């Protein structure tokens, strides 16, 4: 059964259960992927510098394969793929569809060429658009939810294109500029204050009636104790104080595995930071910049976020506390739609009595392990591999980031990463 999913677009809602709305969103999402890679040279599109950061060319092809494997090959009786081995080369981890190519060897593929991948995208676009426009009403109703998953899947990979490109460029001594942008940043950061929430039984999780991933369901009850949550994110300047005060040197604030990473990997600062005689700099998609102490700290692991919180006499919020705190707030923030591609400074006239920077900016680590909600059910078929099989040894992050699309985000959205990862735009909000 279809549900109404309406995405605000410049104040106008787009109903994705209609052909016109779905076609409009399909074209918009696919075009934004191309916008993200437009500043790149061919050489930029093919490099893979680590297993968890894929080449942009692979992302372009994989998102097209997703529509092909989960929709076109099932919905169209005589559909023919552009190449029979694309289902091997561009499958990520869906073992029920086909055998995937080795994840750490995606950068080894000089063929298909970049031009051939763009042709593949055009080929898939043509077939999807024809279906949306001309299919029977029963077929449209049957496949509309799958197409909507495909659009949200592509928006996830748009975020990965940005973070993977940054990781690749961040290894280059030339500090390449991806795209020059201007970020707002004036005035003083509000003092850290606290919003209090009373204990009780609260419902958390997706309420239904609109799109959500399977790991956001079902809505269920949680007992939440009294807690306080900070009015804003932790800044670069505050994290520099943590560094200067020996935060990376004192194991009493660190989880054992986290301190092992500090020692073994020589962590002395967040990812992309560099100390010079002139102070702290970091690599951004604008190139190398002197750190703005008022912007939110980002590219920190769960271990670093947890250690910072412990040293401050606080802790990280649970994902249920975060969701309760966010529930009544307007969904405003620095999402990728603003095209800053970096967290921005909190406005000096922000309401420091309330909660700011809850959405966009950086994914906020929570202390909650990524696990199934009571009564959780996966998507049917191979789509069931989307989220559920990763519910092990990872932590939940909330809030979206400067690389997340506004139309992709929901307050119930559960991102998840291993505790050691730092290449995503991840940051810190305190609780106690």
Coordinates of C-alpha atoms in Angstrom, one line a residue:
X1 CA 0.0 0.0 0.0
X2 CA 1.3 3.4 -0.9
X3 CA 1.6 6.2 1.6
X4 CA 1.6 9.9 1.1
X5 CA 5.2 11.2 1.0
X6 CA 5.3 15.0 0.5
X7 CA 8.7 16.7 0.2
X8 CA 8.7 20.5 0.7
X9 CA 10.3 22.2 -2.3
X10 CA 10.6 26.0 -2.0
X11 CA 7.5 26.0 0.1
X12 CA 5.5 23.7 -2.3
X13 CA 4.8 20.1 -1.4
X14 CA 5.6 17.4 -3.9
X15 CA 3.4 14.3 -3.7
X16 CA 5.5 11.3 -4.6
X17 CA 2.5 9.1 -5.0
X18 CA 1.5 10.9 -8.2
X19 CA 3.2 10.4 -11.5
X20 CA 4.0 14.1 -11.8
X21 CA 5.5 14.3 -8.3
X22 CA 7.5 11.1 -8.6
X23 CA 8.8 12.1 -12.1
X24 CA 9.8 15.6 -10.9
X25 CA 11.7 14.1 -7.9
X26 CA 13.4 11.4 -10.0
X27 CA 14.7 14.0 -12.4
X28 CA 15.8 16.4 -9.6
X29 CA 17.7 13.7 -7.6
X30 CA 19.4 12.2 -10.6
X31 CA 20.4 15.7 -11.8
X32 CA 21.8 16.7 -8.4
X33 CA 24.2 13.7 -8.5
X34 CA 25.5 15.0 -11.8
X35 CA 25.8 18.5 -10.3
X36 CA 28.0 17.1 -7.5
X37 CA 30.5 15.5 -10.0
X38 CA 30.5 18.4 -12.5
X39 CA 33.5 20.2 -10.9
X40 CA 35.6 17.0 -11.2
X41 CA 38.2 16.0 -13.8
X42 CA 38.1 12.5 -15.2
X43 CA 41.1 11.5 -13.0
X44 CA 39.1 12.5 -9.9
X45 CA 36.2 10.2 -10.7
X46 CA 38.2 6.9 -10.7
X47 CA 40.4 6.9 -7.6
X48 CA 39.8 4.8 -4.5
X49 CA 42.2 5.6 -1.7
X50 CA 40.6 3.3 0.9
X51 CA 38.1 0.4 1.1
X52 CA 35.3 2.5 2.7
X53 CA 35.6 5.4 0.2
X54 CA 34.5 4.4 -3.3
X55 CA 35.3 6.2 -6.6
X56 CA 32.7 8.7 -7.7
X57 CA 32.4 6.7 -11.0
X58 CA 31.3 3.7 -9.0
X59 CA 28.7 5.7 -7.1
X60 CA 27.4 7.0 -10.4
X61 CA 27.1 3.5 -11.7
X62 CA 25.9 1.8 -8.5
X63 CA 22.9 4.1 -8.1
X64 CA 21.8 3.3 -11.6
X65 CA 22.3 -0.4 -11.0
X66 CA 20.1 -0.1 -8.0
X67 CA 17.1 1.1 -10.1
X68 CA 18.0 -1.6 -12.7
X69 CA 18.3 -4.5 -10.2
X70 CA 15.3 -3.7 -7.9
X71 CA 13.0 -2.2 -10.4
X72 CA 13.6 -2.3 -14.1
X73 CA 14.5 -6.0 -14.4
X74 CA 11.4 -6.9 -12.4
X75 CA 8.9 -4.4 -13.6
X76 CA 9.7 -4.5 -17.4
X77 CA 9.1 -7.8 -19.2
X78 CA 11.7 -7.3 -21.9
X79 CA 14.3 -5.1 -20.2
X80 CA 17.9 -5.6 -21.4
X81 CA 20.8 -4.2 -19.4
X82 CA 23.5 -2.2 -21.0
X83 CA 26.1 -4.8 -20.1
X84 CA 25.6 -8.3 -18.4
X85 CA 28.5 -7.8 -16.0
X86 CA 27.3 -4.5 -14.6
X87 CA 25.3 -6.5 -12.1
X88 CA 28.6 -7.9 -10.8
X89 CA 30.7 -4.7 -11.0
X90 CA 28.2 -2.3 -9.4
X91 CA 26.5 -4.4 -6.8
X92 CA 27.6 -3.3 -3.4
X93 CA 26.6 -6.0 -0.9
X94 CA 23.1 -7.4 -2.0
X95 CA 23.9 -11.1 -2.0
X96 CA 20.4 -12.1 -2.9
X97 CA 20.6 -10.3 -6.3
X98 CA 24.1 -11.3 -7.6
X99 CA 27.7 -11.8 -6.5
X100 CA 29.3 -8.4 -5.8
X101 CA 32.7 -7.3 -7.0
X102 CA 35.4 -6.8 -4.3
X103 CA 34.7 -3.6 -2.4
X104 CA 38.4 -2.7 -2.0
X105 CA 39.0 -3.1 -5.7
X106 CA 36.5 -0.7 -7.2
X107 CA 39.3 1.7 -8.0
X108 CA 40.9 -0.9 -10.2
X109 CA 38.2 -0.7 -12.8
X110 CA 39.3 1.6 -15.7
X111 CA 36.5 0.0 -17.7
X112 CA 33.7 0.7 -18.2
X113 CA 34.9 4.2 -18.9
X114 CA 33.5 7.4 -17.3
X115 CA 31.7 8.1 -20.5
X116 CA 30.2 4.7 -20.6
X117 CA 28.9 5.1 -17.0
X118 CA 27.2 8.4 -18.0
X119 CA 25.6 6.6 -20.9
X120 CA 24.5 3.9 -18.5
X121 CA 22.8 6.5 -16.3
X122 CA 21.0 8.0 -19.3
X123 CA 19.8 4.5 -20.4
X124 CA 18.4 3.8 -16.9
X125 CA 16.8 7.3 -16.7
X126 CA 15.1 6.8 -20.0
X127 CA 13.5 3.5 -19.0
X128 CA 12.4 4.7 -15.5
X129 CA 10.9 7.9 -16.9
X130 CA 9.0 6.0 -19.6
X131 CA 7.6 3.7 -16.9
X132 CA 6.4 6.5 -14.6
X133 CA 4.7 8.3 -17.5
X134 CA 3.1 5.3 -19.3
X135 CA 2.6 2.4 -17.0
X136 CA -0.8 1.1 -16.0
X137 CA -2.2 2.4 -12.7
X138 CA -1.9 -1.0 -11.0
X139 CA 1.8 -1.3 -12.1
X140 CA 2.5 2.3 -11.0
X141 CA 1.0 1.7 -7.6
X142 CA 3.0 -1.6 -7.2
X143 CA 6.4 -0.1 -8.1
X144 CA 6.1 3.4 -6.8
X145 CA 7.4 2.5 -3.3
X146 CA 10.5 0.8 -4.8
X147 CA 11.2 3.8 -6.9
X148 CA 11.0 6.0 -3.8
X149 CA 13.5 3.7 -2.0
X150 CA 15.7 4.1 -5.0
X151 CA 15.6 7.9 -4.8
X152 CA 16.4 7.9 -1.1
X153 CA 19.2 5.4 -1.8
X154 CA 20.7 7.7 -4.4
X155 CA 20.5 10.6 -1.9
X156 CA 22.6 8.5 0.5
X157 CA 25.2 8.0 -2.2
X158 CA 25.2 11.7 -3.0
X159 CA 26.3 12.2 0.6
X160 CA 29.0 9.5 0.1
X161 CA 30.2 11.1 -3.1
X162 CA 30.9 14.3 -1.1
X163 CA 32.6 12.6 1.9
X164 CA 34.5 10.1 -0.3
X165 CA 35.8 12.9 -2.5
X166 CA 36.9 14.9 0.5
X167 CA 38.8 11.8 1.8
X168 CA 40.5 11.4 -1.6
X169 CA 41.4 15.0 -1.9
X170 CA 42.5 15.1 1.7
X171 CA 45.3 12.6 0.9
X172 CA 46.7 14.9 -1.9
X173 CA 49.6 17.2 -0.8
X174 CA 48.2 19.8 -3.3
X175 CA 45.1 20.2 -1.2
X176 CA 42.8 20.4 -4.3
X177 CA 39.8 22.7 -4.2
X178 CA 36.5 20.9 -5.0
X179 CA 34.3 24.0 -5.2
X180 CA 34.9 27.5 -3.7
X181 CA 32.0 28.5 -1.5
X182 CA 31.4 31.1 1.2
X183 CA 30.1 30.1 4.6
X184 CA 28.4 32.4 7.1
X185 CA 30.5 33.1 10.2
X186 CA 30.3 36.2 12.3
X187 CA 29.7 37.1 15.9
X188 CA 30.1 35.1 19.1
X189 CA 29.0 31.5 19.8
X190 CA 26.3 31.4 22.5
X191 CA 27.3 30.0 25.9
X192 CA 26.7 26.3 26.4
X193 CA 23.3 26.0 28.1
X194 CA 21.0 23.0 28.8
X195 CA 17.4 22.1 28.0
X196 CA 15.8 19.7 30.5
X197 CA 13.4 16.9 29.8
X198 CA 11.4 15.0 32.4
X199 CA 11.4 11.2 32.8
X200 CA 8.5 9.2 31.4
X201 CA 7.4 6.8 28.8
X202 CA 7.7 8.2 25.3
X203 CA 7.0 6.9 21.9
X204 CA 10.0 6.9 19.5
X205 CA 10.5 5.7 16.0
X206 CA 8.7 6.5 12.7
X207 CA 4.9 7.1 13.2
X208 CA 4.0 5.8 9.7
X209 CA 2.1 7.6 6.9
X210 CA 5.2 8.7 5.0
X211 CA 8.5 7.2 3.7
X212 CA 11.0 5.8 6.1
X213 CA 13.7 3.1 6.1
X214 CA 12.8 -0.2 7.8
X215 CA 15.2 0.4 10.7
X216 CA 13.1 3.4 11.7
X217 CA 10.0 1.2 12.4
X218 CA 8.0 0.4 14.3
X219 CA 7.1 3.2 16.6
X220 CA 7.4 1.9 20.1
X221 CA 7.6 3.0 23.8
X222 CA 10.7 3.8 25.7
X223 CA 11.2 4.8 29.3
X224 CA 13.5 7.8 29.4
X225 CA 15.0 9.2 32.6
X226 CA 15.4 12.9 33.4
X227 CA 18.1 14.3 31.2
X228 CA 19.5 17.6 29.9
X229 CA 20.8 18.2 26.4
X230 CA 23.1 21.0 25.2
X231 CA 21.7 23.9 23.3
X232 CA 24.4 23.6 20.5
X233 CA 27.1 21.5 19.0
X234 CA 30.7 21.5 20.4
X235 CA 32.9 23.9 18.4
X236 CA 36.4 23.7 17.0
X237 CA 37.6 26.1 19.6
X238 CA 36.3 23.9 22.5
X239 CA 37.9 20.9 20.9
X240 CA 41.2 22.7 20.6
X241 CA 41.0 23.3 24.4
X242 CA 40.5 19.5 24.8
X243 CA 43.7 18.9 22.7
X244 CA 45.7 21.6 24.5
X245 CA 44.7 20.2 27.9
X246 CA 46.1 16.8 27.0
X247 CA 42.8 15.1 26.0
X248 CA 44.5 12.6 23.7
X249 CA 47.1 11.8 26.4
X250 CA 45.0 10.8 29.4
X251 CA 43.6 7.2 29.0
X252 CA 41.1 7.7 31.9
X253 CA 38.7 9.4 29.6
X254 CA 38.9 6.9 26.8
X255 CA 37.3 3.5 26.1
X256 CA 40.0 0.9 25.9
X257 CA 39.5 0.2 22.2
X258 CA 39.4 4.0 21.5
X259 CA 42.7 4.7 23.3
X260 CA 44.3 1.8 21.4
X261 CA 43.3 3.6 18.2
X262 CA 44.8 6.8 19.5
X263 CA 48.2 5.1 20.2
X264 CA 48.3 2.8 17.2
X265 CA 47.2 5.5 14.7
X266 CA 48.8 8.5 16.2
X267 CA 45.6 10.4 16.6
X268 CA 46.3 13.9 18.0
X269 CA 43.4 15.8 16.4
X270 CA 40.3 15.3 14.3
X271 CA 40.7 14.0 10.7
X272 CA 42.1 16.6 8.3
X273 CA 43.6 18.8 11.0
X274 CA 47.2 20.0 10.8
X275 CA 49.1 22.1 13.4
X276 CA 51.5 24.7 12.1
X277 CA 53.4 27.6 13.6
X278 CA 50.5 29.8 12.6
X279 CA 47.9 27.7 14.5
X280 CA 45.5 24.9 13.4
X281 CA 44.4 24.4 9.8
X282 CA 42.2 21.7 8.3
X283 CA 41.4 20.5 4.8
X284 CA 38.0 21.4 3.5
X285 CA 36.4 21.1 0.1
X286 CA 37.4 24.8 -0.2
X287 CA 41.0 23.6 0.1
X288 CA 43.2 24.1 3.1
X289 CA 41.8 26.7 5.6
X290 CA 42.7 28.1 9.0
X291 CA 40.2 26.6 11.4
X292 CA 37.3 28.8 12.5
X293 CA 37.1 28.2 16.2
X294 CA 33.3 29.0 16.2
X295 CA 32.3 26.3 13.6
X296 CA 31.2 22.9 14.9
X297 CA 34.0 20.3 15.2
X298 CA 33.6 17.5 12.7
X299 CA 35.4 14.4 11.5
X300 CA 35.7 12.9 15.0
X301 CA 35.1 9.3 15.8
X302 CA 32.7 7.9 18.4
X303 CA 35.8 7.4 20.6
X304 CA 36.8 11.0 20.4
X305 CA 33.3 12.3 21.0
X306 CA 32.9 10.0 24.0
X307 CA 36.2 11.0 25.5
X308 CA 35.4 14.7 25.0
X309 CA 32.1 14.2 26.7
X310 CA 33.6 12.3 29.7
X311 CA 36.3 14.9 30.2
X312 CA 33.6 17.6 30.2
X313 CA 31.8 15.7 33.0
X314 CA 29.0 14.9 30.6
X315 CA 28.1 12.1 28.2
X316 CA 26.6 11.6 24.7
X317 CA 22.8 11.5 24.4
X318 CA 21.0 8.3 23.6
X319 CA 19.3 8.2 20.3
X320 CA 15.9 8.2 22.1
X321 CA 16.8 11.3 24.1
X322 CA 17.9 13.0 20.9
X323 CA 14.7 12.2 19.1
X324 CA 12.5 13.4 22.0
X325 CA 14.5 16.7 22.1
X326 CA 14.1 17.1 18.4
X327 CA 10.4 16.1 18.1
X328 CA 8.8 19.6 18.3
X329 CA 11.6 21.6 16.5
X330 CA 11.3 23.1 13.0
X331 CA 13.4 21.1 10.6
X332 CA 15.8 23.8 9.7
X333 CA 19.5 23.5 9.2
X334 CA 22.6 23.6 7.1
X335 CA 21.9 20.7 4.7
X336 CA 23.6 20.1 1.4
X337 CA 20.9 22.1 -0.4
X338 CA 22.8 25.2 0.9
X339 CA 25.9 24.0 -0.9
X340 CA 28.4 25.0 1.8
X341 CA 29.8 21.4 2.0
X342 CA 31.0 22.2 5.5
X343 CA 29.5 22.9 8.9
X344 CA 28.7 26.5 9.6
X345 CA 29.0 28.7 12.7
X346 CA 25.9 29.1 14.8
X347 CA 24.3 32.5 14.4
X348 CA 25.1 35.0 17.1
X349 CA 21.5 35.8 17.5
X350 CA 20.4 32.1 18.0
X351 CA 18.1 31.4 20.9
X352 CA 20.6 30.1 23.5
X353 CA 17.7 29.1 25.7
X354 CA 16.5 26.5 23.3
X355 CA 18.1 23.9 21.0
X356 CA 20.1 24.9 18.0
X357 CA 22.0 23.1 15.2
X358 CA 19.9 19.9 15.7
X359 CA 19.6 19.3 12.0
X360 CA 22.2 19.5 9.2
X361 CA 25.7 20.6 10.1
X362 CA 27.1 17.3 11.4
X363 CA 25.9 13.8 12.2
X364 CA 25.7 13.7 16.0
X365 CA 27.1 10.6 17.7
X366 CA 24.8 9.0 20.3
X367 CA 25.7 6.4 22.9
X368 CA 23.1 4.0 21.5
X369 CA 24.2 0.8 19.8
X370 CA 22.7 0.3 16.4
X371 CA 20.1 -2.4 17.0
X372 CA 16.6 -3.4 16.0
X373 CA 13.5 -1.8 17.5
X374 CA 11.0 -4.2 19.1
X375 CA 8.9 -5.8 16.3
X376 CA 11.4 -4.7 13.6
X377 CA 10.8 -6.2 10.1
X378 CA 13.1 -5.8 7.1
X379 CA 12.1 -4.7 3.7
X380 CA 11.0 -7.7 1.6
X381 CA 13.4 -9.7 -0.6
X382 CA 17.0 -8.4 -1.2
X383 CA 16.0 -5.0 0.0
X384 CA 16.0 -6.6 3.4
X385 CA 19.8 -6.4 3.3
X386 CA 19.6 -2.6 3.2
X387 CA 19.9 -2.0 7.0
X388 CA 19.2 -5.0 9.2
X389 CA 22.4 -7.1 8.5
X390 CA 24.5 -4.2 9.8
X391 CA 23.1 -4.2 13.3
X392 CA 26.3 -5.2 15.0
X393 CA 29.1 -3.3 16.6
X394 CA 28.0 0.1 15.3
X395 CA 26.6 3.3 16.9
X396 CA 23.6 5.4 15.9
X397 CA 24.1 9.0 14.7
X398 CA 21.3 11.5 14.4
X399 CA 20.6 14.9 12.8
X400 CA 21.9 14.8 9.3
X401 CA 24.8 16.8 8.1
X402 CA 26.0 19.5 5.6
X403 CA 26.2 16.7 3.1
X404 CA 22.6 15.4 3.6
X405 CA 19.7 16.4 1.4
X406 CA 16.9 18.2 3.2
X407 CA 14.3 16.1 1.4
X408 CA 16.1 12.9 2.4
X409 CA 16.1 13.6 6.1
X410 CA 13.6 12.7 8.8
X411 CA 13.8 13.2 12.6
X412 CA 13.5 9.5 13.0
X413 CA 16.5 8.8 10.6
X414 CA 19.0 6.5 12.1
X415 CA 22.5 6.7 10.6
X416 CA 25.1 4.2 11.9
X417 CA 28.9 3.8 11.8
X418 CA 31.6 1.9 13.4
X419 CA 33.2 3.8 16.4
X420 CA 36.5 4.3 14.7
X421 CA 35.3 6.0 11.5
X422 CA 36.0 9.7 11.0
X423 CA 35.6 10.4 7.3
X424 CA 31.9 11.3 7.6
X425 CA 30.8 14.8 8.9
X426 CA 30.4 13.6 12.5
X427 CA 30.3 15.8 15.5
X428 CA 29.4 16.2 19.2
X429 CA 26.4 17.3 21.2
X430 CA 26.6 16.8 25.0
X431 CA 24.0 15.5 27.4
X432 CA 23.8 14.8 31.1

